[in-house]
Coordinates of C-alpha atoms and ligand atoms in Angstrom, one line a residue:
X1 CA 0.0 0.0 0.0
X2 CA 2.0 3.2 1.5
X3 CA 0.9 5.4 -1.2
X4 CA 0.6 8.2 2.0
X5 CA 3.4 10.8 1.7
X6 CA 3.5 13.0 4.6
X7 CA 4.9 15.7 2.1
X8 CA 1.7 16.9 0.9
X9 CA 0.9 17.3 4.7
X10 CA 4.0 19.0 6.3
X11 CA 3.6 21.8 8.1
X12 CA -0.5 21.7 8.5
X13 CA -2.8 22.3 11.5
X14 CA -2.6 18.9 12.3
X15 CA 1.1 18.5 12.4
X16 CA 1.5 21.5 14.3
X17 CA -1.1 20.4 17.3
X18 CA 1.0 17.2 17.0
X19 CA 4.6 18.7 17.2
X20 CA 3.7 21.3 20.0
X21 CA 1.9 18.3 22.2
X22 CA 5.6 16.7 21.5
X23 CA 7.4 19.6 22.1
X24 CA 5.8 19.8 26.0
X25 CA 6.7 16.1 26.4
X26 CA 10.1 16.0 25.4
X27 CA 11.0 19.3 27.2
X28 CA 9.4 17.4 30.3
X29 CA 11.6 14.7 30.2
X30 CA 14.7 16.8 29.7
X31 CA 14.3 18.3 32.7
X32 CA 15.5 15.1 34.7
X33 CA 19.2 14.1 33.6
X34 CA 18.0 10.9 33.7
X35 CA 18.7 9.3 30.4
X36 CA 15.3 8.7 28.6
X37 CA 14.0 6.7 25.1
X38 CA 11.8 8.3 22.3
X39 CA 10.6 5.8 19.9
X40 CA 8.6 6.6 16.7
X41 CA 6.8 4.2 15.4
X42 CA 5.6 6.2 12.4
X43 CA 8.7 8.5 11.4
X44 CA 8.1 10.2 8.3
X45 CA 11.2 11.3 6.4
X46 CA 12.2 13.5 8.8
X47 CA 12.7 17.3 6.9
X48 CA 9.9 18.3 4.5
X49 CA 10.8 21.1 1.5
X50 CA 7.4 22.9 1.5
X51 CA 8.4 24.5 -1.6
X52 CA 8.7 20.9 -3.2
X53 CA 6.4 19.3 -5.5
X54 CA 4.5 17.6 -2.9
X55 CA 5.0 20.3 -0.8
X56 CA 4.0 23.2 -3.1
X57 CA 0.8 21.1 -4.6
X58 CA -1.6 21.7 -1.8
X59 CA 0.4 23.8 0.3
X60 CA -1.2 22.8 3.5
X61 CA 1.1 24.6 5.6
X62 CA -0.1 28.3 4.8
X63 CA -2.4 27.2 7.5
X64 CA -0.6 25.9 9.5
X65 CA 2.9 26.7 10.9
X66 CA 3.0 29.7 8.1
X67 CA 0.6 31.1 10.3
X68 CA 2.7 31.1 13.7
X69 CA 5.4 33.9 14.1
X70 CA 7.5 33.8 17.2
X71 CA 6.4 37.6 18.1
X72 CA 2.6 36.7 18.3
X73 CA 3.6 33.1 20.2
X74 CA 6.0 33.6 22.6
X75 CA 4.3 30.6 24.3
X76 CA 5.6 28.4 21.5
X77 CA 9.4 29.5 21.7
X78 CA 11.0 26.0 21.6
X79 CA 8.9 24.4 19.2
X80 CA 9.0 28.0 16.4
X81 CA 12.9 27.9 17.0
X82 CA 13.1 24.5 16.0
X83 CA 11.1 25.1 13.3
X84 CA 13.2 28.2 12.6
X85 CA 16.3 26.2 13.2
X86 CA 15.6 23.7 10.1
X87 CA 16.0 26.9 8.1
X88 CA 18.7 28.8 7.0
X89 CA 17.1 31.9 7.1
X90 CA 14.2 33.8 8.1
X91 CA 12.1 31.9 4.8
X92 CA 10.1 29.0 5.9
X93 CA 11.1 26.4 3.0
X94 CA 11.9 23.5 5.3
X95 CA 9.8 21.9 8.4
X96 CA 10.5 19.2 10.4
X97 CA 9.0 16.1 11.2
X98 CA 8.6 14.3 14.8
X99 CA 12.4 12.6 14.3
X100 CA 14.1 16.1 13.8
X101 CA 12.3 17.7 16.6
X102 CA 12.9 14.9 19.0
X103 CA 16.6 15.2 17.5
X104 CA 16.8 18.5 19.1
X105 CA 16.6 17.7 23.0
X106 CA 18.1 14.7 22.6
X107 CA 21.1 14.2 25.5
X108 CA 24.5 12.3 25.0
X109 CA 22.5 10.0 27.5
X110 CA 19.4 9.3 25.2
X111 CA 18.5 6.9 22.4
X112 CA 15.5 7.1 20.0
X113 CA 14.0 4.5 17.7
X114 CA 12.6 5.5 14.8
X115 CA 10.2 2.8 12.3
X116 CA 9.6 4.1 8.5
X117 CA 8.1 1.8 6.0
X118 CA 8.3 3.9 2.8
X119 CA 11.7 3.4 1.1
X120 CA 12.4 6.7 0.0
X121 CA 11.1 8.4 3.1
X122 CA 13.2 6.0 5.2
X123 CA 16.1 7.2 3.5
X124 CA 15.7 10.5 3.7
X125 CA 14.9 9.7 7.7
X126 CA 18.2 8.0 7.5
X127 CA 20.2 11.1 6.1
X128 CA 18.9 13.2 8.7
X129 CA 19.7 11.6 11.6
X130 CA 23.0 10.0 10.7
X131 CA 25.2 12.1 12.7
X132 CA 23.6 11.7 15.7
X133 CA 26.6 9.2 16.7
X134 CA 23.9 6.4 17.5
X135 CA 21.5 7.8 19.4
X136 CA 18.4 7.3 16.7
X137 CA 18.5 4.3 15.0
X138 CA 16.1 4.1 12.1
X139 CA 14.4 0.6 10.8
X140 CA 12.5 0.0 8.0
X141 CA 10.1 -2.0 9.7
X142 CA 6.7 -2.0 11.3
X143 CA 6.5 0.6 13.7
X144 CA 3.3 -1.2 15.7
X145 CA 5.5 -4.8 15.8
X146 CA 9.2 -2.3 16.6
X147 CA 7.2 -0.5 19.5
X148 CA 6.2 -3.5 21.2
X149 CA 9.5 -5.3 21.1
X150 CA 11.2 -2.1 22.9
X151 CA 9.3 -1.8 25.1
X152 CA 10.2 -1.7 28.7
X153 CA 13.0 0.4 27.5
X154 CA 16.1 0.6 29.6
X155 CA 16.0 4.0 30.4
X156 CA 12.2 3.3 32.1
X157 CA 12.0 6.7 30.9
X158 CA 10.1 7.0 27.5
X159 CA 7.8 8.7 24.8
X160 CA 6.1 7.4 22.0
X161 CA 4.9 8.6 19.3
X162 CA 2.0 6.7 17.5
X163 CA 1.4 8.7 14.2
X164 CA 0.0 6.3 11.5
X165 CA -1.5 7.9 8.1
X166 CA -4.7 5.7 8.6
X167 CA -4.7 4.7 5.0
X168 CA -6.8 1.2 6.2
X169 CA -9.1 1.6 8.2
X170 CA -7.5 -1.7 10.6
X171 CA -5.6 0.9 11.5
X172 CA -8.3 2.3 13.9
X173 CA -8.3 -0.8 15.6
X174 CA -4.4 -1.3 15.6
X175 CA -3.4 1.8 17.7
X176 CA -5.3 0.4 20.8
X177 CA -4.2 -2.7 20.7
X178 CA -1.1 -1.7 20.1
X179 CA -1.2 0.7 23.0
X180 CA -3.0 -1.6 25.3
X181 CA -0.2 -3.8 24.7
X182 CA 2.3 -1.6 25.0
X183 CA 0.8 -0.3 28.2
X184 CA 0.6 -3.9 29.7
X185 CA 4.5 -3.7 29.2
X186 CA 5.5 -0.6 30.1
X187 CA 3.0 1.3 31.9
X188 CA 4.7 4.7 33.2
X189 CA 5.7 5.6 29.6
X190 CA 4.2 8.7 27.9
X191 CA 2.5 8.0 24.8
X192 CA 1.2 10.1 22.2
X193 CA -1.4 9.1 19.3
X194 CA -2.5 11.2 16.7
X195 CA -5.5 10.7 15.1
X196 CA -7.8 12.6 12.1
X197 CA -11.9 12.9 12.3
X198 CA -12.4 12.0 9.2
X199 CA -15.9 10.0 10.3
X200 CA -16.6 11.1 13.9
X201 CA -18.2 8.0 14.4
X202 CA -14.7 5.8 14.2
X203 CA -12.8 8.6 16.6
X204 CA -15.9 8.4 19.0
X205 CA -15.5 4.7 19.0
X206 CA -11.7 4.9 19.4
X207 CA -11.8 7.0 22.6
X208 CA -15.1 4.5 23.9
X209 CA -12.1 1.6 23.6
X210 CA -9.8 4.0 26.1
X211 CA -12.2 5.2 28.3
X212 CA -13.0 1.5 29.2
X213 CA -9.8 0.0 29.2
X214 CA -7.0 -0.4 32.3
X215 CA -5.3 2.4 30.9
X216 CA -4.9 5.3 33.4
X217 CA -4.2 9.2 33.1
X218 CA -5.5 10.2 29.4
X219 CA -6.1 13.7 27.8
X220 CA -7.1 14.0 24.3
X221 CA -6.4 17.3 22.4
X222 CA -8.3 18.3 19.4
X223 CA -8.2 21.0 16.7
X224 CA -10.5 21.1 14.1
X225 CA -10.9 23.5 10.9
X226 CA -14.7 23.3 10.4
X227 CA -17.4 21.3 12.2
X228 CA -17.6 17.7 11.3
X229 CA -19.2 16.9 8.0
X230 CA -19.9 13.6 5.8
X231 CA -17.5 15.3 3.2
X232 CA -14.4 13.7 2.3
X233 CA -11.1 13.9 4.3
X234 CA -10.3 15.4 7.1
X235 CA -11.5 18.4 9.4
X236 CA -10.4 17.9 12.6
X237 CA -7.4 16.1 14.1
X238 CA -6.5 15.1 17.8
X239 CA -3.9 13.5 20.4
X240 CA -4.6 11.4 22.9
X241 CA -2.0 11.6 25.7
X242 CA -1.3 8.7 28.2
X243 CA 0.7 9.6 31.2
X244 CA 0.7 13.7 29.8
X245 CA 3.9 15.8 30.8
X246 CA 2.7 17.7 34.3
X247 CA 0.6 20.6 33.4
X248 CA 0.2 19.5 29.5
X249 CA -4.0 19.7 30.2
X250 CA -3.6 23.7 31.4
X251 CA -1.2 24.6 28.8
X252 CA -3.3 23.0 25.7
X253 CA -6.7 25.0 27.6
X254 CA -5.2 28.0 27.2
X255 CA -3.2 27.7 23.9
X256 CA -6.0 25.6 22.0
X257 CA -8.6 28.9 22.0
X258 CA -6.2 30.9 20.5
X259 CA -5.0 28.3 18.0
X260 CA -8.4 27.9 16.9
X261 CA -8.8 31.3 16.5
X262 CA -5.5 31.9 14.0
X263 CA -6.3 28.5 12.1
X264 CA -9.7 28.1 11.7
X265 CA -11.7 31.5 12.7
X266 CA -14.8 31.5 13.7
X267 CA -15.8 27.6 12.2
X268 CA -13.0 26.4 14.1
X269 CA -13.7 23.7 16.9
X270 CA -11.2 22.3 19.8
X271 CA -11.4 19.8 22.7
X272 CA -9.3 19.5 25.6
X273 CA -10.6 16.8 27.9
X274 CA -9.8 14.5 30.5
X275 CA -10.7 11.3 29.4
X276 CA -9.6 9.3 32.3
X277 CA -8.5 10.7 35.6
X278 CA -5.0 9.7 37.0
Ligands
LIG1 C1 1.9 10.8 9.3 S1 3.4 10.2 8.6 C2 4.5 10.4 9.9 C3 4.9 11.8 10.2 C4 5.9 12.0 11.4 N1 5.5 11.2 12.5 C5 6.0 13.4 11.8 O1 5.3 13.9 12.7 O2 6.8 14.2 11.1 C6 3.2 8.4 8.6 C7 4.3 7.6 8.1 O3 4.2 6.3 8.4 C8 4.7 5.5 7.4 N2 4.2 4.1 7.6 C9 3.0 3.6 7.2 N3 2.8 2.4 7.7 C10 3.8 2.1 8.6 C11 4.2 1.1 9.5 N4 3.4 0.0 9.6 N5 5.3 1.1 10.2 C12 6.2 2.2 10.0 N6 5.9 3.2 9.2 C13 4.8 3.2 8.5 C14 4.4 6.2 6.1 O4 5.2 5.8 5.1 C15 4.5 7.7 6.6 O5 5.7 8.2 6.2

């Protein structure tokens, strides 16, 4: 299959809810020396050129992190200078994807696996993280079988990101097992799975499966361009967090309004819910 190329993609609404929920985590876990694992089951290639083909054929990222300028976001400092930092100047032609941004707070003392199927995205993925002297190690596997075989990770420290392009619709089904697994294995690790509303109905379902499972300590953040509709593709998109960094929930309620606000305008939508409690 794999005919999904997060190209076309880069730089959207949904990437940048996704990336800043990331952002949070990762500066979380830097704040403890101790060494900790990020493992990405879905890695993309890594660095996007918006002003590529695929990226320049729906340029999707006009709204989205085109939108953002450090001087109206100071709130969003790390993940805009990152963004910034991909680029040689003050042009936005490049952005990066979840392996490049977890790239930039990892530690001499951390490691990162990172699971691409496509074979020109993986070696693209590849390219950019080479010099990290080890520390990401990129497979061109199954990220959903990679996770759970990492899992407990040395460190005991560790986020995951789940971020499949839903291209079957198994795939619904496959992030909670996947996590449910995962969880049975390794349950103090902070995980992060996006999702699109394509069909509210499947995403509705989804977060039933969560709310009844074992699983403990889950937000769910939610953007959304236009209110949902039987139209094709997708208007809204979400993360569900389990084990969120401390004080995730009251950053996202004050930072989703206003994010709404610059993306969407007034037929924008958001969520930020407690889905289980601690
Ligand atoms: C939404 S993109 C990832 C974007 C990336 N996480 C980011 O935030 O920059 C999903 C990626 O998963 C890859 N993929 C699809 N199925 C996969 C699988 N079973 N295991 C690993 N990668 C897969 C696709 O080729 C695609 O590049």
């Amino acid at each position: 299959l794999l005919s999904y190329r997060h190209a076309y993609h880069a730089g959207n609404f949904a990437d940048v809810l996704k990336h800043i929920v990331a952002v949070d985590i990762l500066e979380y876990l830097c704040k403890k020396q101790k060494a900790f694992s990020y493992i990405d089951t879905h890695a993309g290639a890594g660095l996007y050129h918006l002003r590529s083909e695929h990226g320049q054929k729906l340029e999707e990222y006009r709204n989205g992190i085109a939108k953002l300028t450090l001087t109206d976001w100071p709130e969003l400092k790390s993940y805009l200078s990152i963004v910034r930092q991909s680029n040689s100047n003050d042009e936005l032609t490049f952005y990066p994807g979840s392996p490049l941004i977890a790239k930039h707070f990892l530690r001499p003392q951390d490691k990162a696996w990172l699971y691409e199927l496509h074979p020109s995205d993986f070696t693209s993925l590849s390219s950019h993280t080479a010099d990290t002297h080890g520390r990401m190690t990129c497979f061109k596997e199954d990220g959903f079988k990679g996770l759970l075989a990492q899992l407990p990770p040395l460190s005991r420290r560790a986020f995951v990101l789940i971020d499949p392009p839903y291209e079957i619709k198994h795939d619904y089904e496959k992030v909670f097992d996947t996590l449910n697994k995962a969880y049975q294995k390794f349950s103090t690790g902070c995980y992060a799975l996006w999702y699109p509303v394509v069909q509210r109905s499947t995403i509705d379902r989804l977060e039933n499966q969560f709310r009844n499972s074992k699983i403990r300590d889950i937000q769910r953040f939610e953007l959304g361009l236009s209110g949902d509709s039987e139209a094709r593709g997708m208007s809204a998109s979400g993360v569900i967090v389990i084990n969120p960094s401390w004080g995730l929930y009251n950053r996202m309620s004050t930072l989703l309004p206003k994010l709404c606000q610059t993306l969407a305008g007034d037929n924008g939508h958001f969520r930020c819910d407690i889905l289980v409690d601690e």
